[in-house]
PDB file of C-alpha atoms and ligand atoms in Angstrom:
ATOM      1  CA  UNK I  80      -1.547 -31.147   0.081  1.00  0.00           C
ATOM      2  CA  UNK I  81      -2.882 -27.877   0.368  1.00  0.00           C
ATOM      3  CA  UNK I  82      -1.777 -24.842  -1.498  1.00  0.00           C
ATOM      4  CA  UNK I  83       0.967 -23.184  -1.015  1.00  0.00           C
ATOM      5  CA  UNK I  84       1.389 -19.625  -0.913  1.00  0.00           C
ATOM      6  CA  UNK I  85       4.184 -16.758   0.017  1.00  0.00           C
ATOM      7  CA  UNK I  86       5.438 -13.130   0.981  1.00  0.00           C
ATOM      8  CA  UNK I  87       8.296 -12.618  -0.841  1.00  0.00           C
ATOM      9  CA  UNK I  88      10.322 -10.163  -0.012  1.00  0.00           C
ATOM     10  CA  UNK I  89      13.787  -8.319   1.926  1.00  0.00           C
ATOM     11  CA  UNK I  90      13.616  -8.666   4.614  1.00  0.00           C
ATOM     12  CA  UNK I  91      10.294 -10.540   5.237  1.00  0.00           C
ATOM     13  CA  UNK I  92      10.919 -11.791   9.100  1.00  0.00           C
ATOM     14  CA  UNK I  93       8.730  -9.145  10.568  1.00  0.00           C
ATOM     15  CA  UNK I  94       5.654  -9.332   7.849  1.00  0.00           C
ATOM     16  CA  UNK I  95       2.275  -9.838   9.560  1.00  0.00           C
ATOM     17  CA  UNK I  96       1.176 -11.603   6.237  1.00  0.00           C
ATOM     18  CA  UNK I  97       0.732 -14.852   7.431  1.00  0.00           C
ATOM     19  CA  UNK I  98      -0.588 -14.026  10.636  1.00  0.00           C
ATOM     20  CA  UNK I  99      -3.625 -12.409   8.066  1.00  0.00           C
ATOM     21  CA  UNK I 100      -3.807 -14.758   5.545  1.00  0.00           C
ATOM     22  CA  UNK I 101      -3.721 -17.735   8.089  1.00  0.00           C
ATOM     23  CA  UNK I 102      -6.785 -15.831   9.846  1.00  0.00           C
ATOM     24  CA  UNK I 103      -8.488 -15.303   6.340  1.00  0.00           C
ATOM     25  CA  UNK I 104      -8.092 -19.052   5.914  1.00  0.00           C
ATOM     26  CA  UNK I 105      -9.619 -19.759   9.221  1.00  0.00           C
ATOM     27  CA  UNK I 106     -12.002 -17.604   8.687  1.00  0.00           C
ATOM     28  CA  UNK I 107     -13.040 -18.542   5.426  1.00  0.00           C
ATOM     29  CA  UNK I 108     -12.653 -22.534   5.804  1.00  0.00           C
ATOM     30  CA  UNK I 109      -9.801 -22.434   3.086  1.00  0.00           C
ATOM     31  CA  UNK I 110      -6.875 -25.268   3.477  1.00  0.00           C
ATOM     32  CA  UNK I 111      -3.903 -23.295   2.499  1.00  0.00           C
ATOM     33  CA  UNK I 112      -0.325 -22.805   3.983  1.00  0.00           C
ATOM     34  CA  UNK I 113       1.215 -19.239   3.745  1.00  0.00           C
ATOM     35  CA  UNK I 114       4.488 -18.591   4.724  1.00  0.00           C
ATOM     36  CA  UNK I 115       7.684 -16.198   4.590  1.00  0.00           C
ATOM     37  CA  UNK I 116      10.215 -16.367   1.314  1.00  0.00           C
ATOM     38  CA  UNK I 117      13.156 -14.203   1.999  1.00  0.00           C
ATOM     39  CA  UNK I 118      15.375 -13.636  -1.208  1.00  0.00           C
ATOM     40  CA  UNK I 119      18.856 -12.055  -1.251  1.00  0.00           C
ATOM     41  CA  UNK I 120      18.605  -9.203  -3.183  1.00  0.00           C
ATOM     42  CA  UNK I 121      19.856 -10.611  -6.928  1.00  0.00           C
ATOM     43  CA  UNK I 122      17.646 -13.979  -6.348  1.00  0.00           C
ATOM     44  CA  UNK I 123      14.402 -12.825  -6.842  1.00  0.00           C
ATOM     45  CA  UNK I 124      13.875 -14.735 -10.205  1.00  0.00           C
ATOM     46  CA  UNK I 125      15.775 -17.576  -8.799  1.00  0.00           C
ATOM     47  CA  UNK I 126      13.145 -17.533  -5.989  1.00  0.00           C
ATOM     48  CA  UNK I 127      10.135 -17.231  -7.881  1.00  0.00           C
ATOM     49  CA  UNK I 128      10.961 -20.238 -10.124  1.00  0.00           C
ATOM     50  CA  UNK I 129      11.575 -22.246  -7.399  1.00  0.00           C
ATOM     51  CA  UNK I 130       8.625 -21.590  -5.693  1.00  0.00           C
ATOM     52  CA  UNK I 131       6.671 -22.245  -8.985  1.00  0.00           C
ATOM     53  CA  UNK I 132       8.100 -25.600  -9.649  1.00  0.00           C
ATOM     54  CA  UNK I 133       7.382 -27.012  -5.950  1.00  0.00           C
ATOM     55  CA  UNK I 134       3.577 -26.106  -6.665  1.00  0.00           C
ATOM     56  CA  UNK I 135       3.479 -22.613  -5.132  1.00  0.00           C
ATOM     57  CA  UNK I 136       0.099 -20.738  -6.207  1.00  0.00           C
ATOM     58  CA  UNK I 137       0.720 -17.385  -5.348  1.00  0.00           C
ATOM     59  CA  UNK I 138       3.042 -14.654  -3.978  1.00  0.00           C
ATOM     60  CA  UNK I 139       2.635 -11.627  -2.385  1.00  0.00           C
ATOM     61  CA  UNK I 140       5.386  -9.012  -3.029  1.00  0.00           C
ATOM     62  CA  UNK I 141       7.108  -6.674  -1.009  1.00  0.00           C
ATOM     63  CA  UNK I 142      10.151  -4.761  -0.677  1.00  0.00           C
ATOM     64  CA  UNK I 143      12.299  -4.235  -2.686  1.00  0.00           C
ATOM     65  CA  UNK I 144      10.515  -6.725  -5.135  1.00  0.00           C
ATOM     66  CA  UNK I 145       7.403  -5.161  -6.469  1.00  0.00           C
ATOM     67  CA  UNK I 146       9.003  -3.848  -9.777  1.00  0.00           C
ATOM     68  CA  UNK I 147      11.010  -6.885 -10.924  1.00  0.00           C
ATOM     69  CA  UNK I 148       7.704  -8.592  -9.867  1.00  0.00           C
ATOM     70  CA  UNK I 149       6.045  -6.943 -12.390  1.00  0.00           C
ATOM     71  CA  UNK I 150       9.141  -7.525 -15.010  1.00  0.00           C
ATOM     72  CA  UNK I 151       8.798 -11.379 -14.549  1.00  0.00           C
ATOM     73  CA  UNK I 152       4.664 -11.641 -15.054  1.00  0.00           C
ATOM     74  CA  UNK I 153       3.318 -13.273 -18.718  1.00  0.00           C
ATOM     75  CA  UNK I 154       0.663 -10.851 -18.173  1.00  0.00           C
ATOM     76  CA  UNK I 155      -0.169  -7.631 -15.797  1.00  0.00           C
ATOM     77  CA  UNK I 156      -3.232  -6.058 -14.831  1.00  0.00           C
ATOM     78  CA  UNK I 157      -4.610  -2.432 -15.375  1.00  0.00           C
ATOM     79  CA  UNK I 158      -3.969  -1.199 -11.865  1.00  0.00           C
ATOM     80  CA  UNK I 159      -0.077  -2.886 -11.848  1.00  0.00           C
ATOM     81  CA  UNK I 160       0.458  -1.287 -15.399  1.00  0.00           C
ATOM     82  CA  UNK I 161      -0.165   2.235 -13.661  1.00  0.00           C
ATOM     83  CA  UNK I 162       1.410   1.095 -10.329  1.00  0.00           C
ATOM     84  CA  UNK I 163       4.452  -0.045 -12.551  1.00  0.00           C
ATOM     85  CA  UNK I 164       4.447  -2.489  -9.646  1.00  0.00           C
ATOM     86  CA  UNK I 165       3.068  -6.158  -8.210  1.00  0.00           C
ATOM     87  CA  UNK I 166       2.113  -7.179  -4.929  1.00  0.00           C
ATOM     88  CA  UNK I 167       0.545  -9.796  -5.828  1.00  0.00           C
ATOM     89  CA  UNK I 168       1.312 -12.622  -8.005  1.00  0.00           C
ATOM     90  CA  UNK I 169      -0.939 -15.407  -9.137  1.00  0.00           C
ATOM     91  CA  UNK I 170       0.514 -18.709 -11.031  1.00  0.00           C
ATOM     92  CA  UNK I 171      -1.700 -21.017 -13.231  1.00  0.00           C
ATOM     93  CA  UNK I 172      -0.507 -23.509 -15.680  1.00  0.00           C
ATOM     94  CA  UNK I 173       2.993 -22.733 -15.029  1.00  0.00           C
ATOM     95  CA  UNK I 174       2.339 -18.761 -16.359  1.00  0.00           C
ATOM     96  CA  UNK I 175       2.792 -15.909 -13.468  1.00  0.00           C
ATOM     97  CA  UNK I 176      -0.051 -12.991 -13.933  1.00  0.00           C
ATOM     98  CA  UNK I 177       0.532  -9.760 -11.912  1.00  0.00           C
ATOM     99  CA  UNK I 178      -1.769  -7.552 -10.097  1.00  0.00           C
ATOM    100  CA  UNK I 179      -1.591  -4.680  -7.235  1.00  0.00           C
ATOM    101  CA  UNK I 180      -3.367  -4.523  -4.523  1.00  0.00           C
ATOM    102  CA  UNK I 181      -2.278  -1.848  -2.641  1.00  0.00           C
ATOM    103  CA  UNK I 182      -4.074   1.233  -3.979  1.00  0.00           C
ATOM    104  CA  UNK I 183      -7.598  -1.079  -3.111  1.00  0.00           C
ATOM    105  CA  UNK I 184      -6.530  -1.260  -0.273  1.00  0.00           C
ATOM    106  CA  UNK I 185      -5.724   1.896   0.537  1.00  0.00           C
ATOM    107  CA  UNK I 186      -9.697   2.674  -0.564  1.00  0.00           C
ATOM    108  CA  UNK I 187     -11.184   0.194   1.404  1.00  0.00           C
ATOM    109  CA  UNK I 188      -9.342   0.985   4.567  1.00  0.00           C
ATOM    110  CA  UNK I 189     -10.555   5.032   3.966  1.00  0.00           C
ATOM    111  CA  UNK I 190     -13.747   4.527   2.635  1.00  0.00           C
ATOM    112  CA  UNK I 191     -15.066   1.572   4.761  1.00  0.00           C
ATOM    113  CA  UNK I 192     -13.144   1.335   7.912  1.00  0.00           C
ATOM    114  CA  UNK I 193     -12.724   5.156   8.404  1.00  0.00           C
ATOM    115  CA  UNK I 194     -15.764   6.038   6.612  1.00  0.00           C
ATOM    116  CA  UNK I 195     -14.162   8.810   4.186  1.00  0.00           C
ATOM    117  CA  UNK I 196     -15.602  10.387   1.551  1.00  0.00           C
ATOM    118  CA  UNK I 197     -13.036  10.723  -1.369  1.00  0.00           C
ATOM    119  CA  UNK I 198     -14.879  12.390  -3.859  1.00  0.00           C
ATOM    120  CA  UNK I 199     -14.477  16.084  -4.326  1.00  0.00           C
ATOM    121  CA  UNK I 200     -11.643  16.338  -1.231  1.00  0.00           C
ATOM    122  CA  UNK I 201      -8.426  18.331  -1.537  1.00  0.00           C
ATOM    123  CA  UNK I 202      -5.445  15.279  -0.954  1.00  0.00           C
ATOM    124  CA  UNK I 203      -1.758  15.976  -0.493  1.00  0.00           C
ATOM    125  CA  UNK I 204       0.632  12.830  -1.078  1.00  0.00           C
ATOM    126  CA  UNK I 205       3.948  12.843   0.905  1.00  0.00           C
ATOM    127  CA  UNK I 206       6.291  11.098  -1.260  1.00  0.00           C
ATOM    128  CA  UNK I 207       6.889   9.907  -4.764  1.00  0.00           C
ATOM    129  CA  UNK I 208       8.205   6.602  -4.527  1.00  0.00           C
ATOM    130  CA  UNK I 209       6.764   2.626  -5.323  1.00  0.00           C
ATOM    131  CA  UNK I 210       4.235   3.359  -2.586  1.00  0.00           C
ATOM    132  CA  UNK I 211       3.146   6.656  -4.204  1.00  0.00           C
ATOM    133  CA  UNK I 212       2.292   5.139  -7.800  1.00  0.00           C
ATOM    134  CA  UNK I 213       0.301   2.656  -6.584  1.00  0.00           C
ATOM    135  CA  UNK I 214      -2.864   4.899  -5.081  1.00  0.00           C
ATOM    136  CA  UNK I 215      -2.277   7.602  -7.708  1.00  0.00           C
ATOM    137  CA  UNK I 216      -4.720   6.374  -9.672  1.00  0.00           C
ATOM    138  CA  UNK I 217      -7.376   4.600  -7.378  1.00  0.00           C
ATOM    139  CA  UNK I 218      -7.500   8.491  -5.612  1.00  0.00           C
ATOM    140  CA  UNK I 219      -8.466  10.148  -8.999  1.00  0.00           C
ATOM    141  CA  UNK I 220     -10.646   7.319  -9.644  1.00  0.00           C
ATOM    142  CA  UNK I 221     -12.391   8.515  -6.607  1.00  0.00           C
ATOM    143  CA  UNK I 222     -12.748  11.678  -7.957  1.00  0.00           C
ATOM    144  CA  UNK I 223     -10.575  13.648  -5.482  1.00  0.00           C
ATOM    145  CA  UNK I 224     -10.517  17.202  -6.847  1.00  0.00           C
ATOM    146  CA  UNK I 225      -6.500  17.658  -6.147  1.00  0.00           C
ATOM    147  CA  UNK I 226      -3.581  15.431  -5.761  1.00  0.00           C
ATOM    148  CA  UNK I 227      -0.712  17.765  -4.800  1.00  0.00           C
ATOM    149  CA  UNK I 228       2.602  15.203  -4.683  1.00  0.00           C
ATOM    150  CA  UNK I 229       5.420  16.640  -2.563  1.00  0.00           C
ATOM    151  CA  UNK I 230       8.399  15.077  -2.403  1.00  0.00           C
ATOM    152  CA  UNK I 231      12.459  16.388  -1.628  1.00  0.00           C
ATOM    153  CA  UNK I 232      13.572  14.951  -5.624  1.00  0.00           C
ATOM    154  CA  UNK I 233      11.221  17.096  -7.292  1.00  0.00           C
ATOM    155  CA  UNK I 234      12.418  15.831 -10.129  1.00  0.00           C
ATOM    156  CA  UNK I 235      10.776  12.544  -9.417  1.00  0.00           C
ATOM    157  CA  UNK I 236       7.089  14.064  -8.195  1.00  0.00           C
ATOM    158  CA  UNK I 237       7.168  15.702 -11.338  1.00  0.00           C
ATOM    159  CA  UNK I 238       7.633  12.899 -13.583  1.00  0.00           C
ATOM    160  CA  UNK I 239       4.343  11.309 -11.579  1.00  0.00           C
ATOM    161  CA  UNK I 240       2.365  14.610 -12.497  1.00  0.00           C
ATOM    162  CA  UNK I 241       3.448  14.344 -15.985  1.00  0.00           C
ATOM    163  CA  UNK I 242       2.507  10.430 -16.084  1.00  0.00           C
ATOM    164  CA  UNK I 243      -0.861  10.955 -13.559  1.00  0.00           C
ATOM    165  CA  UNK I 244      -1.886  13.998 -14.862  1.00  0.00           C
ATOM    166  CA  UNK I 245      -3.430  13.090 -17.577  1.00  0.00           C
ATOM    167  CA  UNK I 246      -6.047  11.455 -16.125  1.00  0.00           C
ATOM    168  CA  UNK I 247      -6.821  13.902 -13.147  1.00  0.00           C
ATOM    169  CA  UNK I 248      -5.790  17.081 -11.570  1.00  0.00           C
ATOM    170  CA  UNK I 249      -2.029  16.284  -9.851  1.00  0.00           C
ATOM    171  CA  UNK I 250       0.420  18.817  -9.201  1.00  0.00           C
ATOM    172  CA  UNK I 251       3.793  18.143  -8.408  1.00  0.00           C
ATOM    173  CA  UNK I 252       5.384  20.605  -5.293  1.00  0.00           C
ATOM    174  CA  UNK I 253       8.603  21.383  -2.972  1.00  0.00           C
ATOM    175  CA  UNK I 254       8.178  20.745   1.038  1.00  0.00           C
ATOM    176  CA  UNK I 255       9.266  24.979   0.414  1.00  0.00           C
ATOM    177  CA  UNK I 256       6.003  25.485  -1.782  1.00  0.00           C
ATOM    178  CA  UNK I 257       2.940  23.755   0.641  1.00  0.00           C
ATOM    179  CA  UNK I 258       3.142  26.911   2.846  1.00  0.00           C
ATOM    180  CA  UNK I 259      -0.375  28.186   3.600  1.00  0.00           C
ATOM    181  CA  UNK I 260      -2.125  25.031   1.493  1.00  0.00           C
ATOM    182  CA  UNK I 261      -4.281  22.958   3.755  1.00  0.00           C
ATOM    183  CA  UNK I 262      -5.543  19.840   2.283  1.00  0.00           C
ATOM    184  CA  UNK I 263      -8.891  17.348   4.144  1.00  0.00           C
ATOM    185  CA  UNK I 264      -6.721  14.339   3.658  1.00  0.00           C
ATOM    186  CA  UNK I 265      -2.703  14.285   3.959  1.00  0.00           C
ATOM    187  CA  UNK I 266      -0.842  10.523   3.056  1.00  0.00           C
ATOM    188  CA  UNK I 267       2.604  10.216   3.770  1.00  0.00           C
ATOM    189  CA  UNK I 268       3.898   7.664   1.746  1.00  0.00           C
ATOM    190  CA  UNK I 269       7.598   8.343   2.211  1.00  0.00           C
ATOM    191  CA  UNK I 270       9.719   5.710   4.204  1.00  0.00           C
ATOM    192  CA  UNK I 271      10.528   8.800   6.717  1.00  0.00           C
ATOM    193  CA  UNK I 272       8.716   6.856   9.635  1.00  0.00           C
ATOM    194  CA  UNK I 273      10.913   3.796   9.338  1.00  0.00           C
ATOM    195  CA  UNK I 274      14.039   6.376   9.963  1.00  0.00           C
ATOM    196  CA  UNK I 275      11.654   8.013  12.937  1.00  0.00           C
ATOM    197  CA  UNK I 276      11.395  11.070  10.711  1.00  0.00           C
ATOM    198  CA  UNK I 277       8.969  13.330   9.486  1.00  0.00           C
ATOM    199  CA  UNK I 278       8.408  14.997   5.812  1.00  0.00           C
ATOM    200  CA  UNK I 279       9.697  18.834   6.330  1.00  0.00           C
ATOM    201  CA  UNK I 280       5.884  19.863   6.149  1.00  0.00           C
ATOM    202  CA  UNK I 281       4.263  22.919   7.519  1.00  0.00           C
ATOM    203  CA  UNK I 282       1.568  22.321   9.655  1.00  0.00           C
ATOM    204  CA  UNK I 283      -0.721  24.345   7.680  1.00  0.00           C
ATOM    205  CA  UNK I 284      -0.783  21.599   5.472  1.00  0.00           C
ATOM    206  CA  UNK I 285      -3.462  19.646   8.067  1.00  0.00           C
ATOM    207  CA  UNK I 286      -6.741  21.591   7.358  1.00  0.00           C
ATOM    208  CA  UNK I 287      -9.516  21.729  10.245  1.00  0.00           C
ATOM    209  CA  UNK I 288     -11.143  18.053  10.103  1.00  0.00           C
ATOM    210  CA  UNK I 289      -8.447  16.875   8.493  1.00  0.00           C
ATOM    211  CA  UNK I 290      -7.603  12.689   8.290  1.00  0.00           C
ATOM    212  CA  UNK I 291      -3.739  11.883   8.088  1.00  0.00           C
ATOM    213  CA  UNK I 292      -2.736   8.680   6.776  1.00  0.00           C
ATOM    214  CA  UNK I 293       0.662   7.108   7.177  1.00  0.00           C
ATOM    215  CA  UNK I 294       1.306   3.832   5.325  1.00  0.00           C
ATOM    216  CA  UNK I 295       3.523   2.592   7.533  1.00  0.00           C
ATOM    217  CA  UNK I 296       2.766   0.732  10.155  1.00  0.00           C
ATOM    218  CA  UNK I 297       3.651   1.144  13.440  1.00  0.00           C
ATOM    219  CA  UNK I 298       3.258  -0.682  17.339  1.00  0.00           C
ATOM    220  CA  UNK I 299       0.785   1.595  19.126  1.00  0.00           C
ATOM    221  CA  UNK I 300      -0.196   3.462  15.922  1.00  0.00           C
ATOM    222  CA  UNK I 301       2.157   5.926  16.645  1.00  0.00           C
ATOM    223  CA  UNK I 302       4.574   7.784  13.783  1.00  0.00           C
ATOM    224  CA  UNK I 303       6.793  10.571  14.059  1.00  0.00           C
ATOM    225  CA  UNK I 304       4.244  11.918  11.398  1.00  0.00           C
ATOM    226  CA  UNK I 305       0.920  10.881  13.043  1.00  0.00           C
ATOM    227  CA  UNK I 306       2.838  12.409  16.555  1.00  0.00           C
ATOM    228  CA  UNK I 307       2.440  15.714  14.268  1.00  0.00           C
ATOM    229  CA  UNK I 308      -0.488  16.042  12.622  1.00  0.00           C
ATOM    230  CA  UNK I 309      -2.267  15.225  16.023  1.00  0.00           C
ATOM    231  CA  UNK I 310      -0.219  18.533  17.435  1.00  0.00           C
ATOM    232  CA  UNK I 311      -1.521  20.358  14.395  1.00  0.00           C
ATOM    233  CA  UNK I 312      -4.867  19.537  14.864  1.00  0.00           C
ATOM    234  CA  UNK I 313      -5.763  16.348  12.473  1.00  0.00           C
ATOM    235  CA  UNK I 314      -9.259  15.102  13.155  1.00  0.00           C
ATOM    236  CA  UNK I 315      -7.989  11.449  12.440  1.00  0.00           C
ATOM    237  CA  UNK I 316      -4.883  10.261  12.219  1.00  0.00           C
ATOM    238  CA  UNK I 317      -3.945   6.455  11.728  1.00  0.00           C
ATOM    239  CA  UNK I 318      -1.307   4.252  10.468  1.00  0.00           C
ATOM    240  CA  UNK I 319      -1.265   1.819   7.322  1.00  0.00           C
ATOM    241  CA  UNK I 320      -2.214  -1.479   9.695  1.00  0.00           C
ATOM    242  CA  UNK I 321      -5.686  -1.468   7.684  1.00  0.00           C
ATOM    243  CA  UNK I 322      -4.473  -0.941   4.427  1.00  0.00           C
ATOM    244  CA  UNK I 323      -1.824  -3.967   5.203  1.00  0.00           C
ATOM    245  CA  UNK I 324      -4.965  -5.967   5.974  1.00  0.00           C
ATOM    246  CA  UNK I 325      -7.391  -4.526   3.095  1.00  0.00           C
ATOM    247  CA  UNK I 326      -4.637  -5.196   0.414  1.00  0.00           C
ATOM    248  CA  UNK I 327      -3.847  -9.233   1.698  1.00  0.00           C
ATOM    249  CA  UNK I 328      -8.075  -9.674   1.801  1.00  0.00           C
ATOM    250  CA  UNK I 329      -7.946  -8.585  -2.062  1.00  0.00           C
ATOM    251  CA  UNK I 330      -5.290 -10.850  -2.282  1.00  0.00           C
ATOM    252  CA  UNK I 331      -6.914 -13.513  -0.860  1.00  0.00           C
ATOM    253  CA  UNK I 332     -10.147 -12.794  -2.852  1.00  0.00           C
ATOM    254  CA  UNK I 333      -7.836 -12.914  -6.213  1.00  0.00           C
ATOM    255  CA  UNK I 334      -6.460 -16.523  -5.182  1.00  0.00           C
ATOM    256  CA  UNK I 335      -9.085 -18.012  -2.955  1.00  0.00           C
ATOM    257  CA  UNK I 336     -12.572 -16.370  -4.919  1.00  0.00           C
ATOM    258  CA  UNK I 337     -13.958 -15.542  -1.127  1.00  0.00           C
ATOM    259  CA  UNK I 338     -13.548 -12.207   0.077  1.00  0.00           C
ATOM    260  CA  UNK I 339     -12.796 -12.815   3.892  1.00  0.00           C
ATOM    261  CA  UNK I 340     -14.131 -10.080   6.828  1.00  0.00           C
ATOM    262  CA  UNK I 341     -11.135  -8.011   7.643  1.00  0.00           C
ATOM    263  CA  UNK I 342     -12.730  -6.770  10.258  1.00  0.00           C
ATOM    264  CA  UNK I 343     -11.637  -9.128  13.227  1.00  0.00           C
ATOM    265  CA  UNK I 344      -8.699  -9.170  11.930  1.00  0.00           C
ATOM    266  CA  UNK I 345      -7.325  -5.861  12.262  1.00  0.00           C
ATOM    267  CA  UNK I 346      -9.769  -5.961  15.462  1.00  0.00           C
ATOM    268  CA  UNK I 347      -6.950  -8.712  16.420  1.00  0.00           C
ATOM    269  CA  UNK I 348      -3.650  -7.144  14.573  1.00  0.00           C
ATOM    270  CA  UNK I 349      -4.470  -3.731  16.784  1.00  0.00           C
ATOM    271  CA  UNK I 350      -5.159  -5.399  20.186  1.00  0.00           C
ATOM    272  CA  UNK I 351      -1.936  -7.609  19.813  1.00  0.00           C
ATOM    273  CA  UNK I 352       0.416  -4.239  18.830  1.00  0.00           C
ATOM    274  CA  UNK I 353      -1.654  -2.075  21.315  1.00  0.00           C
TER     275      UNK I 353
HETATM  276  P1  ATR T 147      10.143   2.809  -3.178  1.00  0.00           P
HETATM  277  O1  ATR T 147      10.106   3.323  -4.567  1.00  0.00           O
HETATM  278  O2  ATR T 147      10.665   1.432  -3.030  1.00  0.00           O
HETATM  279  O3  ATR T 147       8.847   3.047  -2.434  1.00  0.00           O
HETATM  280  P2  ATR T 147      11.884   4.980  -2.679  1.00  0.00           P
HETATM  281  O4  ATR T 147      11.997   5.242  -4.123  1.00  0.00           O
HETATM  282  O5  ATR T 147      13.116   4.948  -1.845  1.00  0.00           O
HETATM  283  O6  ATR T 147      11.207   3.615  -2.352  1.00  0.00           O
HETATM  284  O7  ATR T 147      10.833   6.017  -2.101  1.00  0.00           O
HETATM  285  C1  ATR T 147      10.786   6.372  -0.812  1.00  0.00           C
HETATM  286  C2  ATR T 147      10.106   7.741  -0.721  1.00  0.00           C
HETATM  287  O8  ATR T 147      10.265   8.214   0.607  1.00  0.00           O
HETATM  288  C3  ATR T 147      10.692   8.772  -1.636  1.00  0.00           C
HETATM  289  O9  ATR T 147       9.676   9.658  -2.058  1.00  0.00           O
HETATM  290  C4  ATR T 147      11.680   9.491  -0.725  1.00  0.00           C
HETATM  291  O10 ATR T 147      11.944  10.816  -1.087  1.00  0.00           O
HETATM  292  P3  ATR T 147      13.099  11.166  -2.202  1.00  0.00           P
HETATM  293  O11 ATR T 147      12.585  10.649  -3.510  1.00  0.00           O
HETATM  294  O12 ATR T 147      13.174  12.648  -2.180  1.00  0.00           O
HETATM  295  O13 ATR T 147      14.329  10.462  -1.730  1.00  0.00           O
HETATM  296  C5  ATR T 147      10.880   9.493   0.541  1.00  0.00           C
HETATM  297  N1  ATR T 147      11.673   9.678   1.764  1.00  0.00           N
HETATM  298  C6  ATR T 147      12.508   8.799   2.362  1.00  0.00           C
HETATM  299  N2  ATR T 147      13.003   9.306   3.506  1.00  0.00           N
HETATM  300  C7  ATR T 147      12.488  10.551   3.649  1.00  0.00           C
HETATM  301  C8  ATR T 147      12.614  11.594   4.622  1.00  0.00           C
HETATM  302  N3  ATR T 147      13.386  11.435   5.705  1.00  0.00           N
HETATM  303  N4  ATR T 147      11.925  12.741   4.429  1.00  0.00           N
HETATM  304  C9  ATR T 147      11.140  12.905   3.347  1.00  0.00           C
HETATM  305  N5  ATR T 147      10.976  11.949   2.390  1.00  0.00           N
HETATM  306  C10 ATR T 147      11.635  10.802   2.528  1.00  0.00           C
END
């Protein structure tokens, strides 16, 4: 029997995750199965158990999952402890341990596919939600020089400043207060795309050469916010589809111990939502 393996998640019927992980496999000569786990919303730790007792190996997590993911681990790593989040979750012996994968992937997706240069750059963040936390702390890792986090709850950028700050220079602002900042790299983590919105940003906020990121996906690579920072004059701007395929390859490293080549696969993923 091979192993079996999951995206948890609500609602899961769209993922792309085992489209990717069944090309990692491929790829990589590994026998597994992967395949969708939707959970009503109060069945999460219903789910997970009985996943676990018919031999399931390993979970990715996704909405709205990631933090009761993290509240049902025997252990967590490092990264998940800051992300106060899981993505991914890895069972041995019965025990669940925790990690996230996300703010790797954001990294590799910048740094290898789109060849930036993190160190030293001026980086607004769009949002101050799950997705938020979980690259906080790869960017400062980097050593970007500024995190500004802008978000409509202040309340709840500021509370990320105060917890992030500490290890690196992040300031929490208004959408009011960015008027006149430019910034080399702007992310917009905020769920605005799904609603086919866009962050009340001025477009002063896109510096000349600037790269902006959306981690949302989208058909065509096209979000309301991408649509605008291409108006304002963004050198690059691209949607989350690499990050998506960065973060399951770290998953698939954690489970499998082979790191597969992601890049036919988002070679593949692109041509197929082009
Ligand atoms: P999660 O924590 O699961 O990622 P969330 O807490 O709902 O989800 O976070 C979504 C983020 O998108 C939040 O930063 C939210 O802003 P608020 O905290 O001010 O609500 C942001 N967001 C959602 N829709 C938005 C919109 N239309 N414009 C700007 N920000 C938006």
């Amino acid at each position: 029997m091979p192993d079996r393996y999951a995206v948890i998640g609500n609602p899961v019927a769209h993922s792309k995750s085992p489209q990717i992980h069944a090309e990692f496999a491929r790829q990589t000569g590994q026998e597994i199965v992967y395949v969708r786990l939707p959970a009503p919303r109060s069945a999460f730790r219903a789910e997970l158990a009985r996943f676990i007792a018919h031999g399931g190996r390993g979970l990715n997590v996704t909405v709205p999952f990631k933090q009761e993911a993290a509240a049902a681990c025997q252990a967590v790593s490092e990264r998940a402890k800051f992300a106060q989040a899981v993505n991914t979750l890895t069972v041995a012996d019965g025990a669940v341990s925790g990690e996230n994968t996300d703010g790797a992937g954001l990294l590799r997706d910048l740094e290898q596919n789109l060849q930036l240069r993190l160190n030293g750059r001026r980086i607004l963040l769009l949002g101050a939600g799950g997705a938020a936390r979980g690259v906080i702390m790869p960017l400062i890792a980097r050593g970007a020089r500024l995190i500004v986090i802008a978000n409509r709850d202040l309340a709840k950028a500021r509370a990320l400043q105060e917890r992030f700050g500490l290890f690196g220079n992040v300031r929490a602002r208004g959408y009011d207060e960015l008027n006149g900042m430019g910034f080399e790299l702007v992310i917009n983590s905020t769920s605005a795309s799904l609603q086919g919105l866009v962050p009340p940003i001025p477009g002063s906020v896109f510096a000349p050469e600037c790269v902006a990121y959306d981690m949302v996906y989208a058909p065509g690579g096209n979000t309301p916010f991408l649509d605008k920072a291409r108006d304002c004059g963004a050198a690059i701007a691209i949607d989350g589809l690499g990050m998506l395929v960065e973060q399951a390859a770290e998953s698939f490293h954690i489970w499998r111990g082979v790191r597969p080549d992601t890049r036919p696969v988002l070679a593949m993923l692109r041509a197929s939502a082009a």
